[in-house]
Every structure is written in structure tokens, then in C-alpha cells.
Coordinates of C-alpha atoms in Angstrom, one line a residue:
X1 CA 0.0 0.1 0.1
X2 CA 1.3 3.3 -1.0
X3 CA 1.7 6.2 1.6
X4 CA -1.2 8.1 -0.2
X5 CA -3.5 4.9 0.2
X6 CA -2.6 4.5 3.9
X7 CA -3.4 8.2 4.5
X8 CA -6.7 7.7 2.7
X9 CA -7.6 4.7 4.9
X10 CA -6.8 6.5 8.0
X11 CA -9.1 9.5 7.1
X12 CA -11.8 6.9 6.3
X13 CA -11.4 5.2 9.5
X14 CA -11.4 8.6 11.3
X15 CA -14.8 9.5 9.5
X16 CA -16.4 6.1 10.6
X17 CA -15.4 6.6 14.4
X18 CA -16.3 10.0 15.6
X19 CA -14.4 11.7 18.5
X20 CA -16.3 13.4 21.2
X21 CA -15.6 16.9 19.5
X22 CA -17.5 15.9 16.5
X23 CA -20.7 15.0 18.1
X24 CA -23.8 17.1 18.0
X25 CA -24.7 17.4 21.7
X26 CA -28.4 17.3 22.2
X27 CA -29.5 15.6 19.2
X28 CA -31.3 12.2 19.5
X29 CA -28.7 10.5 17.4
X30 CA -25.4 11.3 19.4
X31 CA -23.4 8.7 17.2
X32 CA -23.9 10.7 14.0
X33 CA -20.4 12.6 13.2
X34 CA -20.2 15.9 11.7
X35 CA -17.4 18.1 10.8
X36 CA -17.0 20.8 13.2
X37 CA -16.6 24.2 11.8
X38 CA -13.1 25.8 12.6
X39 CA -13.3 28.9 14.6
X40 CA -11.1 31.9 14.1
X41 CA -8.4 32.4 16.6
X42 CA -10.1 35.8 18.1
X43 CA -13.3 34.0 18.4
X44 CA -11.8 30.9 20.2
X45 CA -10.1 33.4 22.5
X46 CA -13.3 35.4 23.2
X47 CA -15.1 32.0 23.8
X48 CA -12.5 31.1 26.4
X49 CA -12.4 34.6 28.0
X50 CA -16.3 34.7 28.1
X51 CA -16.6 31.2 29.8
X52 CA -13.9 31.3 32.3
X53 CA -14.5 34.8 33.5
X54 CA -18.2 33.7 34.2
X55 CA -17.0 30.6 36.1
X56 CA -14.6 32.4 38.3
X57 CA -16.7 35.3 39.3
X58 CA -20.1 34.4 38.1
X59 CA -21.4 33.9 41.6
X60 CA -20.5 37.5 42.8
X61 CA -22.0 38.8 39.5
X62 CA -25.3 37.0 40.0
X63 CA -25.7 38.2 43.8
X64 CA -24.6 41.8 42.8
X65 CA -27.4 41.9 39.9
X66 CA -30.0 40.0 41.5
X67 CA -29.9 42.4 44.6
X68 CA -29.8 45.3 42.4
X69 CA -32.9 44.0 40.5
X70 CA -34.8 44.1 44.0
X71 CA -33.4 47.4 44.9
X72 CA -34.9 49.1 41.7
X73 CA -38.2 49.2 43.9
X74 CA -36.4 50.4 47.1
X75 CA -38.6 53.4 47.5
X76 CA -41.8 51.4 46.8
X77 CA -40.6 48.4 49.3
X78 CA -39.6 51.1 52.0
X79 CA -43.1 52.7 51.7
X80 CA -44.8 49.5 51.8
X81 CA -42.9 48.3 54.9
X82 CA -43.3 51.7 56.9
X83 CA -47.0 52.5 56.4
X84 CA -47.2 54.4 59.6
X85 CA -44.3 56.6 58.6
X86 CA -46.5 57.7 55.6
X87 CA -49.9 58.3 57.1
X88 CA -51.3 61.9 56.5
X89 CA -54.6 63.5 56.1
X90 CA -56.3 64.7 53.0
X91 CA -56.5 68.3 54.4
X92 CA -54.8 71.2 52.6
X93 CA -51.1 71.6 53.3
X94 CA -50.7 74.0 56.2
X95 CA -47.5 72.8 57.7
X96 CA -44.2 74.5 56.1
X97 CA -40.8 72.6 56.0
X98 CA -39.7 75.2 58.6
X99 CA -42.6 74.5 60.9
X100 CA -41.9 70.8 60.4
X101 CA -38.4 71.2 61.4
X102 CA -39.5 73.3 64.6
X103 CA -42.0 70.6 65.4
X104 CA -39.4 67.9 65.4
X105 CA -36.6 70.0 67.3
X106 CA -39.3 70.7 69.9
X107 CA -40.3 66.9 70.3
X108 CA -36.7 65.6 70.3
X109 CA -34.1 68.4 71.2
X110 CA -31.2 66.0 70.9
X111 CA -32.1 65.0 67.4
X112 CA -29.5 66.3 64.9
X113 CA -31.6 67.9 62.3
X114 CA -29.7 67.9 59.1
X115 CA -32.3 67.9 56.1
X116 CA -35.9 68.2 55.2
X117 CA -37.9 67.2 52.2
X118 CA -41.0 65.5 51.0
X119 CA -41.8 62.0 50.1
X120 CA -45.0 59.9 49.7
X121 CA -47.1 63.0 50.9
X122 CA -45.3 63.6 54.1
X123 CA -42.7 66.0 55.4
X124 CA -39.5 64.1 56.1
X125 CA -37.1 65.5 58.8
X126 CA -33.8 63.5 58.9
X127 CA -30.5 63.7 60.6
X128 CA -27.1 64.9 59.1
X129 CA -25.8 61.1 58.8
X130 CA -28.9 60.2 56.8
X131 CA -29.5 57.4 59.0
X132 CA -32.9 58.3 60.6
X133 CA -36.1 60.6 59.8
X134 CA -39.2 61.8 61.5
X135 CA -42.5 61.8 59.5
X136 CA -44.6 65.0 59.9
X137 CA -48.2 65.1 58.5
X138 CA -48.4 68.4 56.4
X139 CA -51.9 68.8 57.1
X140 CA -51.9 68.7 60.9
X141 CA -48.3 69.0 62.0
X142 CA -48.6 65.7 63.7
X143 CA -45.4 63.6 64.2
X144 CA -46.3 60.2 62.7
X145 CA -43.4 58.1 63.7
X146 CA -39.4 57.7 63.6
X147 CA -37.7 55.5 61.4
X148 CA -34.3 54.1 60.5
X149 CA -33.9 54.5 56.7
X150 CA -30.8 52.6 56.6
X151 CA -31.8 49.7 58.8
X152 CA -33.5 46.5 58.4
X153 CA -33.5 44.0 55.5
X154 CA -33.5 46.9 52.9
X155 CA -30.7 48.6 54.6
X156 CA -28.7 45.3 54.4
X157 CA -29.5 44.8 50.8
X158 CA -28.5 48.4 50.1
X159 CA -25.1 47.8 51.9
X160 CA -24.6 44.5 50.1
X161 CA -25.3 45.9 46.6
X162 CA -23.9 49.5 46.9
X163 CA -20.9 48.9 49.3
X164 CA -20.2 45.1 49.5
X165 CA -20.9 45.6 53.2
X166 CA -18.6 48.6 53.6
X167 CA -20.8 51.3 54.5
X168 CA -21.0 52.1 58.2
X169 CA -24.4 53.9 58.1
X170 CA -26.2 50.8 56.8
X171 CA -27.0 47.5 58.4
X172 CA -24.6 44.8 57.9
X173 CA -21.3 46.7 57.7
X174 CA -18.2 44.4 57.8
X175 CA -14.9 46.1 58.8
X176 CA -12.8 43.6 57.0
X177 CA -13.9 44.9 53.6
X178 CA -13.0 48.6 54.6
X179 CA -9.3 47.7 55.0
X180 CA -7.0 49.0 52.4
X181 CA -5.7 46.8 49.4
X182 CA -2.0 46.7 49.5
X183 CA -0.4 48.8 46.7
X184 CA -3.8 49.7 45.0
X185 CA -4.6 52.1 47.9
X186 CA -8.4 51.4 47.9
X187 CA -10.5 49.3 50.2
X188 CA -11.5 45.6 49.4
X189 CA -15.1 46.9 49.1
X190 CA -14.3 49.2 46.3
X191 CA -12.0 46.5 44.7
X192 CA -14.9 43.9 44.8
X193 CA -17.7 46.2 43.4
X194 CA -15.4 47.7 40.6
X195 CA -14.2 44.3 39.6
X196 CA -17.7 42.9 39.3
X197 CA -18.4 46.0 37.0
X198 CA -15.6 45.3 34.8
X199 CA -16.5 41.7 34.6
X200 CA -20.1 42.7 33.6
X201 CA -18.6 44.8 30.6
X202 CA -16.2 42.0 29.7
X203 CA -19.0 39.5 29.5
X204 CA -21.5 41.7 27.7
X205 CA -18.8 42.7 25.1
X206 CA -17.3 39.2 24.7
X207 CA -20.6 37.6 24.6
X208 CA -21.9 39.9 21.9
X209 CA -19.0 38.9 19.7
X210 CA -19.4 35.2 20.4
X211 CA -23.1 35.5 19.5
X212 CA -22.7 37.3 16.2
X213 CA -23.6 34.6 13.6
X214 CA -22.8 36.8 10.5
X215 CA -24.9 39.1 8.5
X216 CA -26.3 36.0 6.4
X217 CA -27.3 34.0 9.3
X218 CA -28.0 36.7 12.0
X219 CA -31.7 35.3 12.3
X220 CA -30.1 32.2 13.6
X221 CA -28.9 34.2 16.8
X222 CA -32.6 35.0 17.7
X223 CA -34.1 31.5 17.3
X224 CA -34.8 29.1 20.1
X225 CA -35.0 25.5 19.2
X226 CA -37.4 23.8 21.5
X227 CA -37.5 20.6 19.5
X228 CA -33.9 19.6 19.4
X229 CA -33.2 18.7 22.9
X230 CA -32.3 20.4 26.2
X231 CA -28.7 21.5 25.0
X232 CA -30.1 23.3 21.9
X233 CA -32.8 24.8 23.8
X234 CA -30.9 26.2 26.7
X235 CA -28.0 27.2 24.6
X236 CA -30.3 29.1 22.3
X237 CA -31.9 30.7 25.4
X238 CA -28.6 31.8 26.7
X239 CA -27.8 33.3 23.3
X240 CA -30.9 35.3 23.0
X241 CA -31.3 36.4 26.5
X242 CA -27.8 37.6 26.5
X243 CA -27.9 39.5 23.3
X244 CA -31.1 41.2 23.9
X245 CA -29.7 42.4 27.5
X246 CA -26.3 43.6 26.1
X247 CA -27.1 47.2 26.3
X248 CA -28.4 47.2 29.8
X249 CA -25.6 45.0 30.9
X250 CA -23.2 47.3 29.4
X251 CA -24.8 50.2 31.1
X252 CA -24.9 48.7 34.5
X253 CA -21.2 47.6 34.1
X254 CA -19.8 50.8 32.9
X255 CA -21.6 52.8 35.8
X256 CA -21.3 50.3 38.3
X257 CA -17.4 50.1 37.6
X258 CA -17.2 53.9 37.5
X259 CA -18.5 54.3 41.0
X260 CA -15.7 52.4 42.4
X261 CA -12.9 53.4 39.7
X262 CA -13.2 57.0 38.4
X263 CA -10.9 56.0 35.5
X264 CA -13.5 54.0 34.0
X265 CA -16.0 57.1 33.8
X266 CA -13.3 59.4 32.3
X267 CA -12.5 56.6 29.6
X268 CA -16.3 56.1 28.8
X269 CA -16.7 60.0 28.5
X270 CA -13.6 60.3 26.1
X271 CA -14.7 57.5 23.9
X272 CA -18.2 58.9 23.7
X273 CA -16.9 62.5 22.8
X274 CA -17.0 64.3 26.2
X275 CA -14.5 65.9 28.6
X276 CA -12.7 63.5 30.9
X277 CA -13.1 65.8 33.9
X278 CA -16.8 65.1 34.9
X279 CA -16.6 66.4 38.5
X280 CA -19.2 68.9 39.3
X281 CA -18.8 71.5 42.3
X282 CA -21.7 69.8 44.3
X283 CA -19.9 69.6 47.7
X284 CA -17.3 72.5 47.1
X285 CA -19.5 75.8 47.6
X286 CA -17.6 78.3 49.7
X287 CA -19.9 81.1 51.3
X288 CA -18.4 84.4 51.2
X289 CA -18.1 86.3 54.5
X290 CA -21.2 88.0 55.6
X291 CA -21.6 91.6 56.6
X292 CA -21.6 92.0 60.4
X293 CA -25.1 91.9 62.0
X294 CA -26.9 90.4 59.0
X295 CA -29.7 88.1 60.1
X296 CA -29.4 84.3 59.2
X297 CA -31.3 82.8 56.4
X298 CA -34.4 80.9 57.6
X299 CA -35.4 77.4 56.3
X300 CA -38.4 78.8 54.5
X301 CA -36.3 81.8 53.1
X302 CA -33.8 79.3 51.7
X303 CA -36.4 77.0 50.1
X304 CA -38.0 80.3 48.4
X305 CA -34.6 81.3 47.1
X306 CA -33.8 78.0 45.6
X307 CA -37.3 77.7 43.8
X308 CA -36.8 81.4 42.4
X309 CA -33.5 80.3 40.9
X310 CA -34.8 77.0 39.6
X311 CA -38.5 76.4 38.9
X312 CA -39.6 73.0 40.0
X313 CA -40.2 71.0 43.1
X314 CA -38.1 71.2 46.1
X315 CA -37.0 67.7 46.7
X316 CA -35.0 68.2 49.9
X317 CA -33.2 70.8 51.6
X318 CA -29.8 70.1 53.5
X319 CA -29.5 72.4 56.5
X320 CA -26.4 74.3 57.6
X321 CA -23.9 72.3 59.8
X322 CA -20.7 73.0 61.6
X323 CA -18.7 72.1 58.5
X324 CA -20.8 73.6 55.9
X325 CA -22.3 77.0 56.6
X326 CA -24.9 76.9 53.8
X327 CA -28.1 75.4 52.6
X328 CA -28.1 72.9 49.7
X329 CA -31.4 72.5 47.9
X330 CA -32.1 69.7 45.5
X331 CA -34.7 70.7 42.8
X332 CA -36.5 68.4 40.6
X333 CA -37.0 70.2 37.4
X334 CA -39.2 69.5 34.4
X335 CA -37.1 66.7 33.7
X336 CA -36.1 64.8 36.7
X337 CA -33.9 61.7 36.3
X338 CA -34.0 61.0 40.0
X339 CA -37.7 61.5 40.4
X340 CA -38.4 58.0 41.6
X341 CA -35.8 58.1 44.2
X342 CA -37.0 57.9 47.8
X343 CA -36.1 61.0 49.8
X344 CA -33.5 62.4 47.7
X345 CA -35.0 62.9 44.3
X346 CA -33.6 66.2 43.0
X347 CA -30.9 66.6 40.4
X348 CA -30.3 70.4 40.2
X349 CA -28.6 72.0 43.3
X350 CA -29.0 75.5 44.7
X351 CA -26.4 76.5 47.4
X352 CA -27.5 79.4 49.5
X353 CA -25.2 81.1 52.0
X354 CA -26.8 80.8 55.5
X355 CA -26.0 84.3 56.4
X356 CA -26.2 86.1 53.0
X357 CA -29.2 85.3 50.8
X358 CA -27.6 87.0 48.0
X359 CA -24.8 84.6 47.8
X360 CA -26.2 81.7 45.7
X361 CA -24.7 79.2 43.3
X362 CA -26.8 76.7 41.0
X363 CA -25.2 73.7 39.9
X364 CA -26.8 71.7 37.1
X365 CA -24.8 69.0 35.2
X366 CA -26.5 70.0 31.9
X367 CA -25.4 73.5 31.6
X368 CA -22.2 74.4 29.6
X369 CA -21.1 70.9 29.2
X370 CA -20.4 68.5 26.2
X371 CA -23.4 66.3 25.4
X372 CA -21.7 63.1 26.4
X373 CA -21.4 64.6 29.9
X374 CA -24.7 65.7 30.1
X375 CA -26.0 62.3 28.9
X376 CA -24.0 60.5 31.4
X377 CA -25.2 62.5 34.4
X378 CA -28.7 62.9 33.2
X379 CA -29.6 59.7 31.5
X380 CA -26.8 56.9 31.7
X381 CA -25.9 57.3 35.5
X382 CA -29.7 57.5 36.8
X383 CA -30.6 54.5 34.4
X384 CA -28.4 52.4 36.7
X385 CA -30.8 52.6 39.3
X386 CA -34.1 52.9 37.2
X387 CA -34.9 56.3 38.9
X388 CA -35.8 58.1 35.6
X389 CA -38.8 55.9 34.9
X390 CA -42.0 54.9 36.9
X391 CA -42.6 51.6 38.6
X392 CA -44.3 50.2 35.4
X393 CA -41.4 50.9 33.2
X394 CA -38.9 49.5 35.9
X395 CA -40.4 46.1 35.3
X396 CA -38.3 46.0 32.1
X397 CA -35.2 47.2 34.2
X398 CA -36.2 44.4 36.7
X399 CA -36.2 41.5 34.1
X400 CA -33.0 42.5 32.4
X401 CA -31.3 42.7 35.8
X402 CA -32.3 39.0 36.3
X403 CA -30.5 38.0 33.2
X404 CA -27.1 37.1 34.7
X405 CA -29.0 34.7 36.9
X406 CA -30.9 33.4 34.0
X407 CA -27.5 33.3 31.9
X408 CA -26.1 31.3 34.6
X409 CA -28.9 28.8 35.0
X410 CA -28.6 28.1 30.9
X411 CA -24.9 28.1 30.9
X412 CA -24.7 25.7 33.5
X413 CA -27.4 23.5 32.0
X414 CA -25.7 23.2 28.6
X415 CA -22.4 22.6 30.3
X416 CA -23.9 19.6 32.3
X417 CA -25.4 18.2 29.2
X418 CA -22.2 18.4 27.4
X419 CA -20.3 16.9 30.2
X420 CA -22.6 14.1 30.4
X421 CA -22.5 13.4 26.7
X422 CA -18.6 13.4 26.8
X423 CA -18.8 10.8 29.7
X424 CA -21.1 8.5 27.5
X425 CA -18.7 8.9 24.6
X426 CA -15.8 7.7 26.7
X427 CA -17.7 4.7 28.2
X428 CA -18.7 3.6 24.7
X429 CA -15.2 3.9 23.3
X430 CA -13.8 2.0 26.3
X431 CA -10.3 2.4 27.9
X432 CA -7.7 3.6 25.4
X433 CA -5.2 0.8 24.2

């Protein structure tokens, strides 16, 4: 037999005895051989990155996204669990915010009044640390109740999702995650949350490239084969769920990582045509020295001044403190991307000198800035929490936030089917000679 004949014989024999890599997993006839399409090196690399990044940090990602899905309804859940806090009469409002502050101070002289605002039909008077608040009925001036707004199961969930248990004012704070990471100079909590955000970006981008079936076969990437076995069904579900959720997963990944790693925000802004410096002077107001004998600005006067400069709804007003001798009013204007946030719903800030009513500064991230920066502050960032849409629209946010959980389930299902099929193939072939 010639060398050519021997080679042809070996090829024929290989075609008659399929290897595990040539089996179509999930088909009824698992012995039918097929020629597997060779993948490009870049595609193979993306598949490996996508698979192993999901396997190594997938649990953290599922926990983070699932907890975030629940917190999309934080305001509604807080109101439902604190019904006595939101009791109020249907009478016309007769109690001003300043009067509400005086009522709380008279009832509890030791309470460190730090802010006053409206939420759910009542006037809320909270402390500077934003841990607790009193509720005042605006129709009668009666104090409803006192509530810890960072405690309980919701506070624990916020601490998990927002701080990786590193926020001291929320329930469940764990000191170990507030320690500094060697060399990096940031806490373990920041590193965990930032890494999860970057992982979500990586999975969204790599998953989109892995999914892309080519222009001629793009419709194949949006089908779910329900009659081809569990493997084909779950793999198609994995692909369809993943590609539909890519825009939202990318948004959550970028903004989530940017909260912990500011460089991510700067890179995103530069890539989208904005300015890398996105900082706003929201906490850097320096009041000018007031003239001697000038009376202090009252709470009511500060509220009126803020609304004169920015028409809209006064969401809340931060009162002067020992460290900040000025008011900070948060106004919800005609377009309010934080409208559905509990207590702190304003997005335009007005600073008023506590001793000089003419010393005022308005800070609005939509003024005098590139479109990319305005979009980031007014749409992209608040979209992370779903605050810019009502509860009905947030159902879409909720379902998409659960996609990492669904992707984990379908991904694990296909992996288990493939593993079981490979074992069956090895058993049929018997031990190697």
C-alpha cells in the first residue's frame, strides 16, 4: 500500500469513528459524526474569556445583579414596609418645611436635624448622617413616627449591593472590607464592586462577539429551538437572553465600575466624545463672609430662594452644619432623572449662604458641558438605578437585571449536558489501548 493509500484509509477510519468533539450534543442520534466548523483564533479566545470569567466570578455577578434587581423598587418597598411613616390627612397643606423642622426639634431636642424634604405625601425631617428621619403630617403637623432609613432588610441589601458591606451607616457593615488593599490604595469593598462592574462589561462585550452569527445568518442568533433537545434549547436561550440584554448589562457594568474606579468614567466619556473631567462642584461651595449683624437665612427663605433660581419641586433641603455654613437645595425640574428615588430625588442643586441670601450658586450638570457628559449625568448614571422611569417601566429594568441569573442557569445546563455526553462517549469507546 502506498503512503497516499494509507493516509486515505486512516481518514476514512476517522470518519467512521467520531470523536467527542465531532458529536452534536442534544441530538437524538449522538453517534452521528459531523465536521466541526473551525473557529477563528479571535473567536476562540473570546469564547475562552467569556466562559472562564463567568465561571470564576459568576457567583459574585449573580448576587450583585439580583440584589440590584430588588433594589430597583427600594422606594416602593420602603413605603410598603413603613406604612405608619407615610400616614397623612387629605387636608390642605398648612405646615411648612420650617414649621416641620421646629416641631421635630421641639419633640426631640437631641435630634441632629440635617435635612428636610417631602416623600410619599409627608414631610420628612432627617439627621445629618442620613440614618434616621421623622415623618410629619403636612395637614396637621402631627409627628407620625420615627424610622431608621438605613436599617432592616432593605438597609442590609443596600449595603450588599452598593457597598459590599463597607458602608458604616447601613445595616450589616463588615469592617474587614474597609481595609486598604496593598499597593492599590483602595478598600476591598471598592475593589470587589469595581471588579464585578468590569466583569459585567467584559461578559457583555465578549458575549456579543461570540453570539454574532454573520450577516447572512443573523436570524439564527435569535431563534430558540425547542424541539432539538435540552442542550440546543438552553444554548439558544442563553444566546437570545444575552444579546437582548447587552445594552443594559453594558450600562450597569460601566456605571457600576465607574462608581468605584473613576478612571472608567473618564475613559467612557472620552470614547463617547465628552470631557474626561466630569466632576461637578456639588460639595465645594464656599460661602463668602457675611456683613456684620446680618440675620441668618431661615429654612423657608432658603427654600423660596432656591425655587426662584430653579423652578420645579423642592425635593429636599440640606441644612447648615458646623462644617458647611450653607443650605443645599435639591430641585426636581421639568425633567427629573431621579424622580422615583426615595427622599433624595432632586438633580439640580442650589447653594445658599446661610448668612447672606444674595450669595447663591446653581449647579446643573446639563449647563455648559458636552452632550456626552450631560447624557452620562442625566440619563446613563440614573438609568443604573431605574430612577428616571416609573414603577411600571421599571419592570423592564427588573427583568433585564435578572439576566445574569438566567444566563448562569442556562450556561450551567448546557455545560452539564455536554459533560454527560462526553462521559457517555468515553464509556462507549472504552479504555484507551
